[in-house]
Short mmCIF file of C-alpha atoms in Angstrom, two decimals:
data_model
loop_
_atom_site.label_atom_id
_atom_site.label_comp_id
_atom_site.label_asym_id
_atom_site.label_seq_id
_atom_site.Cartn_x
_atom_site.Cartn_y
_atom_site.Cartn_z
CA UNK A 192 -53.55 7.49 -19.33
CA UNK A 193 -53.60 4.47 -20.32
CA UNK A 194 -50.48 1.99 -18.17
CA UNK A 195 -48.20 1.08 -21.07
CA UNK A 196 -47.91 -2.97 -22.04
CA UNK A 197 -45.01 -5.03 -20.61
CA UNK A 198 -44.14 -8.94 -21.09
CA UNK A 199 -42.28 -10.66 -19.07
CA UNK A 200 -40.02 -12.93 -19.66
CA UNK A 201 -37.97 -15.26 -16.89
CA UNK A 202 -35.71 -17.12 -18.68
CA UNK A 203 -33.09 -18.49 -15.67
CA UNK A 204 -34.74 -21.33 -14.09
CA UNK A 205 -37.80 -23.06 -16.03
CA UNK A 206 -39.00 -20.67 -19.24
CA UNK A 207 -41.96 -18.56 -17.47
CA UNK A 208 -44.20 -15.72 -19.27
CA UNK A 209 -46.72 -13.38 -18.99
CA UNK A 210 -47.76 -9.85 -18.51
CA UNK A 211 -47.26 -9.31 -15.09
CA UNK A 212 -43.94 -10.37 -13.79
CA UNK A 213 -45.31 -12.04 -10.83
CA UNK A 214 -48.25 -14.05 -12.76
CA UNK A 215 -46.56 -16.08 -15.43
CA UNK A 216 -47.48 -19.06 -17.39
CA UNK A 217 -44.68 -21.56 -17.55
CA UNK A 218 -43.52 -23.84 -20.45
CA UNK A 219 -45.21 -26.96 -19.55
CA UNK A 220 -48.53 -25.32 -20.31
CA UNK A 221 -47.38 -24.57 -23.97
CA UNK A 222 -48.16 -27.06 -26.81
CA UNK A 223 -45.31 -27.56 -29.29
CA UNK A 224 -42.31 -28.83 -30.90
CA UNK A 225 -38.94 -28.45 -29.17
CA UNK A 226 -37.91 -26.46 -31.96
CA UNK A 227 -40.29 -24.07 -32.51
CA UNK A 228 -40.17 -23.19 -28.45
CA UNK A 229 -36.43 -23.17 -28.94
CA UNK A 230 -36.60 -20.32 -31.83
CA UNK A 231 -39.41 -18.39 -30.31
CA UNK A 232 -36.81 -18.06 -27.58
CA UNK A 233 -33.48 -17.38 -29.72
CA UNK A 234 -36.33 -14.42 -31.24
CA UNK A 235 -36.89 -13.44 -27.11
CA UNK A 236 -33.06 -13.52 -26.03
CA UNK A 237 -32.74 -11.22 -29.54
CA UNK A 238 -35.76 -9.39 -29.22
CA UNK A 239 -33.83 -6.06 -29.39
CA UNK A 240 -32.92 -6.76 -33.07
CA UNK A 241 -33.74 -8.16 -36.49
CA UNK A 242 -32.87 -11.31 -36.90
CA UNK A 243 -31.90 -12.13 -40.30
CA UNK A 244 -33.73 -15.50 -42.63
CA UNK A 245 -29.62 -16.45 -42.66
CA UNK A 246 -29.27 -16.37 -39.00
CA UNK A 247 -32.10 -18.50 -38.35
CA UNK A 248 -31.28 -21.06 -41.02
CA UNK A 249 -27.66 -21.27 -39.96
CA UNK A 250 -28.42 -22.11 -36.24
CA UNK A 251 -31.58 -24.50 -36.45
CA UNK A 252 -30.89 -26.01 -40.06
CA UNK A 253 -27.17 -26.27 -39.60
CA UNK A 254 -27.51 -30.08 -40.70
CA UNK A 255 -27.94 -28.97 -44.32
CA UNK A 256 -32.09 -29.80 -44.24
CA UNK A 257 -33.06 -29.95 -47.78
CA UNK A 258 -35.80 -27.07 -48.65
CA UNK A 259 -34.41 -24.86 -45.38
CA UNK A 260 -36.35 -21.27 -46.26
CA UNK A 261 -39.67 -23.21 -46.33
CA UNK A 262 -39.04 -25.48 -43.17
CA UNK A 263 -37.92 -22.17 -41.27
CA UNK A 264 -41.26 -20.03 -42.80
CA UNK A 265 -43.72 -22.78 -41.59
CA UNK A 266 -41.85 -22.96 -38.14
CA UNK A 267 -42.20 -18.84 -37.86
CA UNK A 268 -46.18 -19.77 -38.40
CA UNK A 269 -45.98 -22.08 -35.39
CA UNK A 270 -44.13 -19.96 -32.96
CA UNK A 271 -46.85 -16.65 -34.07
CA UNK A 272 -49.41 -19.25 -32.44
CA UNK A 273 -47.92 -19.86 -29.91
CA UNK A 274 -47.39 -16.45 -29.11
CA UNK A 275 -50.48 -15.91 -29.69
CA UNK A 276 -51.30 -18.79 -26.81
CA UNK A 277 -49.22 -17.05 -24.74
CA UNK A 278 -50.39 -13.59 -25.19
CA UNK A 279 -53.89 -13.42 -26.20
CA UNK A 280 -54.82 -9.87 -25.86
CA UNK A 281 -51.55 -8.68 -28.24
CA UNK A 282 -51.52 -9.28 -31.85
CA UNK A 283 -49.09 -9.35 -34.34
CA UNK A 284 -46.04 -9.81 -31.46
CA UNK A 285 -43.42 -11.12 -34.05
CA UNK A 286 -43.45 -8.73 -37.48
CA UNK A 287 -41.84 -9.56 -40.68
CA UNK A 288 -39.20 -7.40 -41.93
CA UNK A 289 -36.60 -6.88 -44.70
CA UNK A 290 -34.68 -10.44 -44.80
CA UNK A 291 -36.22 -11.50 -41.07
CA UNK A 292 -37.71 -11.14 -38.34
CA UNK A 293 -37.92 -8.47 -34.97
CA UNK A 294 -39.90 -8.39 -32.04
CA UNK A 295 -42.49 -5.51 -32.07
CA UNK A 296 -40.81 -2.35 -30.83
CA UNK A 297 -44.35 -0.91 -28.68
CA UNK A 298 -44.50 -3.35 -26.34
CA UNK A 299 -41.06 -3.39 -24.47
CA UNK A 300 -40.15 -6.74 -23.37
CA UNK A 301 -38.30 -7.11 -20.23
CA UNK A 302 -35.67 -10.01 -19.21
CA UNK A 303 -34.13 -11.33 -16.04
CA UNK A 304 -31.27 -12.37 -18.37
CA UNK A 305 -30.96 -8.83 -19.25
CA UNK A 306 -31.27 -7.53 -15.44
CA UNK A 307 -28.17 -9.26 -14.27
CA UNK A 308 -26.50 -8.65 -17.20
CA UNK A 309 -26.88 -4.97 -16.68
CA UNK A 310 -26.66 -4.98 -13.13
CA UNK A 311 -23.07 -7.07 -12.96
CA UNK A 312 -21.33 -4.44 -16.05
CA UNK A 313 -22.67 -1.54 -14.00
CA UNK A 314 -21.49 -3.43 -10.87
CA UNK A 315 -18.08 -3.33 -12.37
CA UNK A 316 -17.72 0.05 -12.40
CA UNK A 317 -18.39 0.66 -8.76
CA UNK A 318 -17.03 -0.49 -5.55
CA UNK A 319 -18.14 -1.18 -1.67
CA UNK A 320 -21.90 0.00 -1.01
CA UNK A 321 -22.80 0.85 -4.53
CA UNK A 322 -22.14 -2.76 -5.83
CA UNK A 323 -23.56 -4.51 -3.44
CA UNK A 324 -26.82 -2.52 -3.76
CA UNK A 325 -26.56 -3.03 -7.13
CA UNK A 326 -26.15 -6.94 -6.93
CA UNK A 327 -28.45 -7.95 -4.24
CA UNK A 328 -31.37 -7.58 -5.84
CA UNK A 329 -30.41 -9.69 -8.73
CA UNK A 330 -29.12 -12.13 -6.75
CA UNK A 331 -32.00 -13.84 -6.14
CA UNK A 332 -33.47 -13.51 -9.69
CA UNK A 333 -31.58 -16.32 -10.45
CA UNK A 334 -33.77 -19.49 -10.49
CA UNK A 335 -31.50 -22.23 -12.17
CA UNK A 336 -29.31 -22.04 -15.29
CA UNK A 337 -30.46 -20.41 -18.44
CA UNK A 338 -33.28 -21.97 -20.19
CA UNK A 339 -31.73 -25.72 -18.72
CA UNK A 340 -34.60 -27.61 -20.97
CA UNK A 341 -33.33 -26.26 -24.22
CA UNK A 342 -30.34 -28.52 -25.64
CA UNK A 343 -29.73 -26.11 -28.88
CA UNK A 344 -26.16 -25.08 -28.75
CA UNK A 345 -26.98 -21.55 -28.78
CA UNK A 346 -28.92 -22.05 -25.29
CA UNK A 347 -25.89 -24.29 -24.09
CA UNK A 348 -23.27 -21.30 -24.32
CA UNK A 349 -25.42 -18.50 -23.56
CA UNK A 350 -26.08 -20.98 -20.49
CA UNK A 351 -22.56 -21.13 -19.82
CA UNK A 352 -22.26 -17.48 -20.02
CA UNK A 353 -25.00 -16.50 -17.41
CA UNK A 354 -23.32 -18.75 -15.10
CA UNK A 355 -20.42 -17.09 -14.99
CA UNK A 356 -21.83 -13.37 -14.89
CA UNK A 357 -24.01 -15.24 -11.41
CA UNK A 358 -21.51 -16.55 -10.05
CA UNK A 359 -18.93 -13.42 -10.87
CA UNK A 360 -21.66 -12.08 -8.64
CA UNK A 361 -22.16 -14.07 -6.19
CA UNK A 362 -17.98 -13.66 -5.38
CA UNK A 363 -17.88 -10.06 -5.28
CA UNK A 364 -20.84 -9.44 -2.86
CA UNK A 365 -19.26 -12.10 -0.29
CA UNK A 366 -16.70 -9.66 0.80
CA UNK A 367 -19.13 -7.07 1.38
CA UNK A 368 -21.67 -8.79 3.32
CA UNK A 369 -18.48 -10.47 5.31
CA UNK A 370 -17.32 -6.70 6.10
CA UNK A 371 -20.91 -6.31 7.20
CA UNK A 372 -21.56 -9.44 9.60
CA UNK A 373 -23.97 -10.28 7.27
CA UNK A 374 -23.68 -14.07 8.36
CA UNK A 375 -27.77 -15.10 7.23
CA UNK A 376 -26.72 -13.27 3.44
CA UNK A 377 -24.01 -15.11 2.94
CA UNK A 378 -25.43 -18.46 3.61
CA UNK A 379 -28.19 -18.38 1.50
CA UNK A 380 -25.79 -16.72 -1.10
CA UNK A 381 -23.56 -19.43 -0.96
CA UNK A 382 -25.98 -22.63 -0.68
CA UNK A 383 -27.31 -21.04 -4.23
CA UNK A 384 -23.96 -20.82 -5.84
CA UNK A 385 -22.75 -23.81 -4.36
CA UNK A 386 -25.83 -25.83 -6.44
CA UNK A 387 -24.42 -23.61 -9.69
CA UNK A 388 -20.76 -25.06 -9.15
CA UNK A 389 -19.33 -26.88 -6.33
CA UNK A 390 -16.22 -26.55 -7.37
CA UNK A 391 -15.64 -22.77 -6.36
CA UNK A 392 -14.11 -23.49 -2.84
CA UNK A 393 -14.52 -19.76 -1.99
CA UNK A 394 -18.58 -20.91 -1.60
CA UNK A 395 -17.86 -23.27 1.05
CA UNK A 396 -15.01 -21.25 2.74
CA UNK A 397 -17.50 -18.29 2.92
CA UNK A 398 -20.27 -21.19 4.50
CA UNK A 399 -18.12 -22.03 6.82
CA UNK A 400 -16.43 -18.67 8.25
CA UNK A 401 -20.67 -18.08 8.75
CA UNK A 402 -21.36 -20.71 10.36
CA UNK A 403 -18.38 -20.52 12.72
CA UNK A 404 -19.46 -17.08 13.47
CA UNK A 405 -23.10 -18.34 14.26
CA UNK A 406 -21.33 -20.86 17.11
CA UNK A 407 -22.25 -23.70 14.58
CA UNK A 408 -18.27 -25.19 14.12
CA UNK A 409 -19.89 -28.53 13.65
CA UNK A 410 -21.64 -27.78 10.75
CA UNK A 411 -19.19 -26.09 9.29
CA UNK A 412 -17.41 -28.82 9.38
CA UNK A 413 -19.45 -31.19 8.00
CA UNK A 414 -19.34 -28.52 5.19
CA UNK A 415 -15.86 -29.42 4.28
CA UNK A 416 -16.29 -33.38 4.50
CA UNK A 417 -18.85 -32.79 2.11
CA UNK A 418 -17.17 -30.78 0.00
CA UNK A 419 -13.79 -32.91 0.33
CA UNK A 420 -15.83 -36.11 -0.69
CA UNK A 421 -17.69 -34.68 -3.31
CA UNK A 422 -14.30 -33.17 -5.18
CA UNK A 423 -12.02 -36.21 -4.39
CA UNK A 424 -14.57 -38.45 -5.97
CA UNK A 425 -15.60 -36.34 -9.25
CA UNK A 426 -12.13 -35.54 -9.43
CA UNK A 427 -9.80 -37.20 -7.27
CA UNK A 428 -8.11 -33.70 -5.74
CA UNK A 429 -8.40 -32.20 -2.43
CA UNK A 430 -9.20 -28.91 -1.33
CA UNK A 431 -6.81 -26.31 -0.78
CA UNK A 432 -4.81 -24.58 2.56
CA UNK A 433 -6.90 -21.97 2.88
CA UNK A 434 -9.78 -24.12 3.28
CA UNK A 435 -7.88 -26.48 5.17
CA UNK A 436 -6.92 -23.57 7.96
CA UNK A 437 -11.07 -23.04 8.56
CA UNK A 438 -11.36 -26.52 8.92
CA UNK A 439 -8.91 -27.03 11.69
CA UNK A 440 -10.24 -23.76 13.37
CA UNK A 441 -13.57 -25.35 13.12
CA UNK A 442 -12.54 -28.70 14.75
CA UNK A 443 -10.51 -26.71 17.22
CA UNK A 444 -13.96 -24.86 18.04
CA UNK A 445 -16.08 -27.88 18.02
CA UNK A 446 -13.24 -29.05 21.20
CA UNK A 447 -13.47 -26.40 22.88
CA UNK A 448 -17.44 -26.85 23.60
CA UNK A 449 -16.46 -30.05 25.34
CA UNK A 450 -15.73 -29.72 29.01
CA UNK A 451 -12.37 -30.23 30.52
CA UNK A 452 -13.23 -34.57 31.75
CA UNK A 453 -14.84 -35.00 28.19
CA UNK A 454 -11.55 -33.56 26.71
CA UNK A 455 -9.38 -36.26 28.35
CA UNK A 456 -11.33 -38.79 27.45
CA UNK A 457 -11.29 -38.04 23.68
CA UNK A 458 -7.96 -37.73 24.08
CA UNK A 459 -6.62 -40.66 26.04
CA UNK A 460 -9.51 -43.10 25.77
CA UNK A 461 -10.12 -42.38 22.12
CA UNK A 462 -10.53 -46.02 20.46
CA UNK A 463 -7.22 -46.35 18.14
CA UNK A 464 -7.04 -46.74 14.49
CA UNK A 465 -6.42 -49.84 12.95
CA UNK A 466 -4.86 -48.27 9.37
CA UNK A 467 -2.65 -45.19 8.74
CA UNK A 468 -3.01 -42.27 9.88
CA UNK A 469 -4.88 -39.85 6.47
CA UNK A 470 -4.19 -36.24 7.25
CA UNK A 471 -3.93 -32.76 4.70
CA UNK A 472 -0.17 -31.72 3.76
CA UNK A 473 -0.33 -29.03 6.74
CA UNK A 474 -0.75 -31.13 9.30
CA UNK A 475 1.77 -33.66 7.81
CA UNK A 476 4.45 -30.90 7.87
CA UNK A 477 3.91 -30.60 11.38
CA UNK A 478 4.32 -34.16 12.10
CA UNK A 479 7.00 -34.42 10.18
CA UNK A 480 8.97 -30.93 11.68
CA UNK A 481 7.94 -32.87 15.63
CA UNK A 482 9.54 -36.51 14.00
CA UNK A 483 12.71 -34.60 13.46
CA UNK A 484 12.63 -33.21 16.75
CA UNK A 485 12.51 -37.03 18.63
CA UNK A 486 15.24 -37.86 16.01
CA UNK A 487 17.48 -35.73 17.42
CA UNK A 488 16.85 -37.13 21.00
CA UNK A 489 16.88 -40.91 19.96
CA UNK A 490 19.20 -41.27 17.08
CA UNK A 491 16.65 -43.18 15.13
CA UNK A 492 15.42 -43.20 11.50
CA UNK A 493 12.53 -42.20 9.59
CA UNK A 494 12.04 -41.83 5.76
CA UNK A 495 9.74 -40.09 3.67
CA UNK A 496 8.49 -41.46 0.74
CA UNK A 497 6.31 -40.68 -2.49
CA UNK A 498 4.32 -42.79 -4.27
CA UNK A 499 2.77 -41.96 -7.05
CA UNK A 500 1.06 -43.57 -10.32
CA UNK A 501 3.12 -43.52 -13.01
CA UNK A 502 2.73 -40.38 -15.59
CA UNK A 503 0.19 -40.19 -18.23
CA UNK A 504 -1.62 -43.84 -16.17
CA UNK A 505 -3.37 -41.87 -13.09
CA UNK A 506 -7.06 -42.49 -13.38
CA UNK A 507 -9.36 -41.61 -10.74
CA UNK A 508 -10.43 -45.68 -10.28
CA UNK A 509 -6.30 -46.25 -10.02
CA UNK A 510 -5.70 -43.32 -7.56
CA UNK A 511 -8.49 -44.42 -5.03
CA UNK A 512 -6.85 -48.02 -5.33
CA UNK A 513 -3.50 -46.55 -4.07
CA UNK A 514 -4.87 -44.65 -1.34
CA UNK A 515 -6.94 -47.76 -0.13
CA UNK A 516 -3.75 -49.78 -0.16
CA UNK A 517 -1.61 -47.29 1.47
CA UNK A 518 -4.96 -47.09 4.29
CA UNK A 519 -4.82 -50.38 4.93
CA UNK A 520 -1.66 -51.89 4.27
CA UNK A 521 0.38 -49.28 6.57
CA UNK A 522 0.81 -49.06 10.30
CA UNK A 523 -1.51 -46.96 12.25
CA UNK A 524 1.57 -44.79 13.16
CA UNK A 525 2.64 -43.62 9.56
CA UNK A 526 1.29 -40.35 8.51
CA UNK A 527 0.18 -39.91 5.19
CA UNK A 528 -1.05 -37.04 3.00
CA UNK A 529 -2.52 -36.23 -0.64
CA UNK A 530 -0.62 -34.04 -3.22
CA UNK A 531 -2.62 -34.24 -5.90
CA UNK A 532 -4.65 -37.17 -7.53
CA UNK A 533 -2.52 -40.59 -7.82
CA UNK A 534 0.18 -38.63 -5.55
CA UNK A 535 0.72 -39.28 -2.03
CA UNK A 536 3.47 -38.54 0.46
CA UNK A 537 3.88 -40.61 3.75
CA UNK A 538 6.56 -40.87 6.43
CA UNK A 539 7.95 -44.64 7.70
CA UNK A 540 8.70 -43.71 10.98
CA UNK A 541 11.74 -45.73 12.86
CA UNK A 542 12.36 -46.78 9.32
CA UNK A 543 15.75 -46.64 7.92
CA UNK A 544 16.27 -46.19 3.87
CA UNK A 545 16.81 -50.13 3.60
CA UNK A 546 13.40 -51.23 4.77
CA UNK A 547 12.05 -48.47 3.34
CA UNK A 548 12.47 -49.82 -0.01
CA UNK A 549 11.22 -53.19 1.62
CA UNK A 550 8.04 -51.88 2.73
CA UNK A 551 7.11 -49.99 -0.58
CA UNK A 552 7.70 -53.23 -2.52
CA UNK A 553 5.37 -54.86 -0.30
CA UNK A 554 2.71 -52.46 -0.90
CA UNK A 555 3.30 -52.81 -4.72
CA UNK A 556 2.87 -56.79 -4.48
CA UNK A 557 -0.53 -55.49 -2.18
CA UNK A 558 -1.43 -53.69 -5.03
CA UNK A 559 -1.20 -55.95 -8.15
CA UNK A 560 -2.40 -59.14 -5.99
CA UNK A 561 -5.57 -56.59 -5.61
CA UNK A 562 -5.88 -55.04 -8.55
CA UNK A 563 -4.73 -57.23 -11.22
CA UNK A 564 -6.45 -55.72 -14.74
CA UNK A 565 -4.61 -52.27 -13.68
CA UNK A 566 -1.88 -51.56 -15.87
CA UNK A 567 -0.76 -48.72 -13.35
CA UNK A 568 2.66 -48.57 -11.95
CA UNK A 569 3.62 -46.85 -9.31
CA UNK A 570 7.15 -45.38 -8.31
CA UNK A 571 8.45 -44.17 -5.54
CA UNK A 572 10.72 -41.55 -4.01
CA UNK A 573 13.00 -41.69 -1.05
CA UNK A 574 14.46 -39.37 1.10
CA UNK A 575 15.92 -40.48 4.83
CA UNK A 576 14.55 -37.97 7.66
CA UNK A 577 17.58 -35.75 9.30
CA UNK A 578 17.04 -34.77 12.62
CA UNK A 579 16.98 -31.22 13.73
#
């Protein structure tokens, strides 16, 4: 009997074809037009279908072409050609029927588009084992977004939706393979996504909690300073807690690989820092909660303050500025920590309301002598430290 016909079709990563899945030819090999490729792939994606004369003439002549029925019959006669480049042996791929177009019905045409797809709904449905059998093998299906040469704005939100049925994914079989020990999984799992989007923290959390479980706390935290740099300068935010609390266990690993003499060292020889002391909100809280603490034995005075760029004025350029001024311009003893972009809280320490006030209008001259095009302002909220 004779095997029945199958074409292939990868469609995530560069556009590759042929009729064995493994033995493709790729789009660089193809001669033609932008748009004709870019329609003989709308006809692919749809391939299940007829695709109307309308359809076709409302997506690639939306610009109100003059004489669009003719423009779209001569591009159908360039993409049967290039089928026909593409698939030699098969005639007759793309048939003509009332008002359109379909795919013929023979010769099925299989998708990876359409294998994640079906695997991530079915996925949905199950739970534990059974979805991350189902998932796995997709997983790695996943070349690169969809179709990433093709600009058309069909492409661009089809693109948009594959990425988030991968990366839906790629979050649900974390769990499992972290139930599982699965350390090797979830790295190469994560790398992958992390290339998608960066911005999903759970990626890097997951890289990390692996790589601490490999004995590797130094990489893991290099993972976070990545991913902290990358994030505060494409969007001037930092990570959250939770990300935060495996980055302190991670340091607190990395320590502990140091013997006992090389401890003391780091500790009491350490070479001081010359500007103020940049830490995450946690850690300032528990400065803060030990500054109340000497309070109470000495009497003294702290204050906290925030500064912050005024409303509606917080660009990314302006919120670096601040926390460059606040680096340098405050003593190496005065914690300070990010809220959120162009929002930063610090404490004065032995600082009493009334050079508070001094201090902060320093650092605003600092700023404007610096900066003088920005048109930012920045206020700046008091409160004097009680002691516990």
């Amino acid at each position: 009997m004779e095997e029945k016909k199958v074409l292939y079709f990868k469609l995530l990563g560069d556009f590759t074809y042929g009729e064995r899945e493994t033995a493709a030819g790729k789009e660089s090999d193809l001669r033609t037009g932008r748009k004709a490729l870019s329609l003989l792939q709308y006809l692919i994606v749809n391939h299940n279908r007829s695709v109307s004369s309308e359809e076709l003439i409302e997506i690639f002549w939306a610009d109100g072409s003059a004489a669009p029925a003719g423009a779209l019959r001569h591009m159908i006669f360039k993409v049967r050609n290039l089928l026909k480049e593409m698939f030699p042996e098969q005639e007759n791929l793309l048939v003509t029927c009332r008002g359109g177009y379909t795919c013929r019905k023979d010769i099925p045409l299989e998708l990876d588009t359409e294998r994640l797809e079906a695997a991530v709904l079915e996925a949905g449905k199950q739970q534990g084992e059974e979805q991350l059998e189902l998932l796995m093998p997709v997983l790695s299906c996943y070349k690169g977004d969809f179709l990433p040469a093709n600009d058309s704005q069909w492409a661009i939100t089809l693109r948009q939706y594959y990425r988030a049925l991968y990366l839906d994914a790629c979050k649900r079989v974390l769990p499992q393979l972290y139930k599982k020990e699965n350390w090797l999984g979830i790295l190469m799992i994560c790398e992958q996504a992390y290339r998608i989007d960066f911005t999903v923290e759970e990626f890097t959390v997951y890289q990390m909690r692996a790589l601490i479980a490999l004995g590797q706390p130094g990489q893991a935290a290099g993972k976070y300073e990545a991913f902290r740099d990358k994030l505060l300068e494409e969007f001037g935010i930092a990570p959250a807690g939770q990300m935060e609390q495996v980055y302190m266990l991670a340091l607190g690993l990395r320590k502990r690989d140091l013997e006992v003499p090389e401890v003391l060292k780091l500790v009491c020889e350490g070479k001081p820092e010359s500007c103020a002391f940049f830490c995450t909100f946690e850690i300032f809280q528990s400065i803060v909660a030990l500054e109340k603490r000497h309070l109470a034995r000495t009497q003294g005075n702290s204050t906290i303050v925030v500064a912050s760029i005024g409303e509606g004025k917080a660009s990314g350029t302006d919120a670096r500025r601040l926390e460059n001024i606040l680096q340098n311009s405050l003593r190496a003893g005065d914690p300070v920590a990010r809220l959120e972009a162009g929002s930063y809280i610090l404490m004065l320490t032995g600082t009493d309301l009334e050079n508070a006030r001094l201090v902060t209008n320093r650092l605003d001259r600092t700023f404007h002598k610096a900066y003088q095009r920005s048109k930012a302002r920045i206020t700046y909220h008091f409160s004097s430290l009680k002691p516990v």
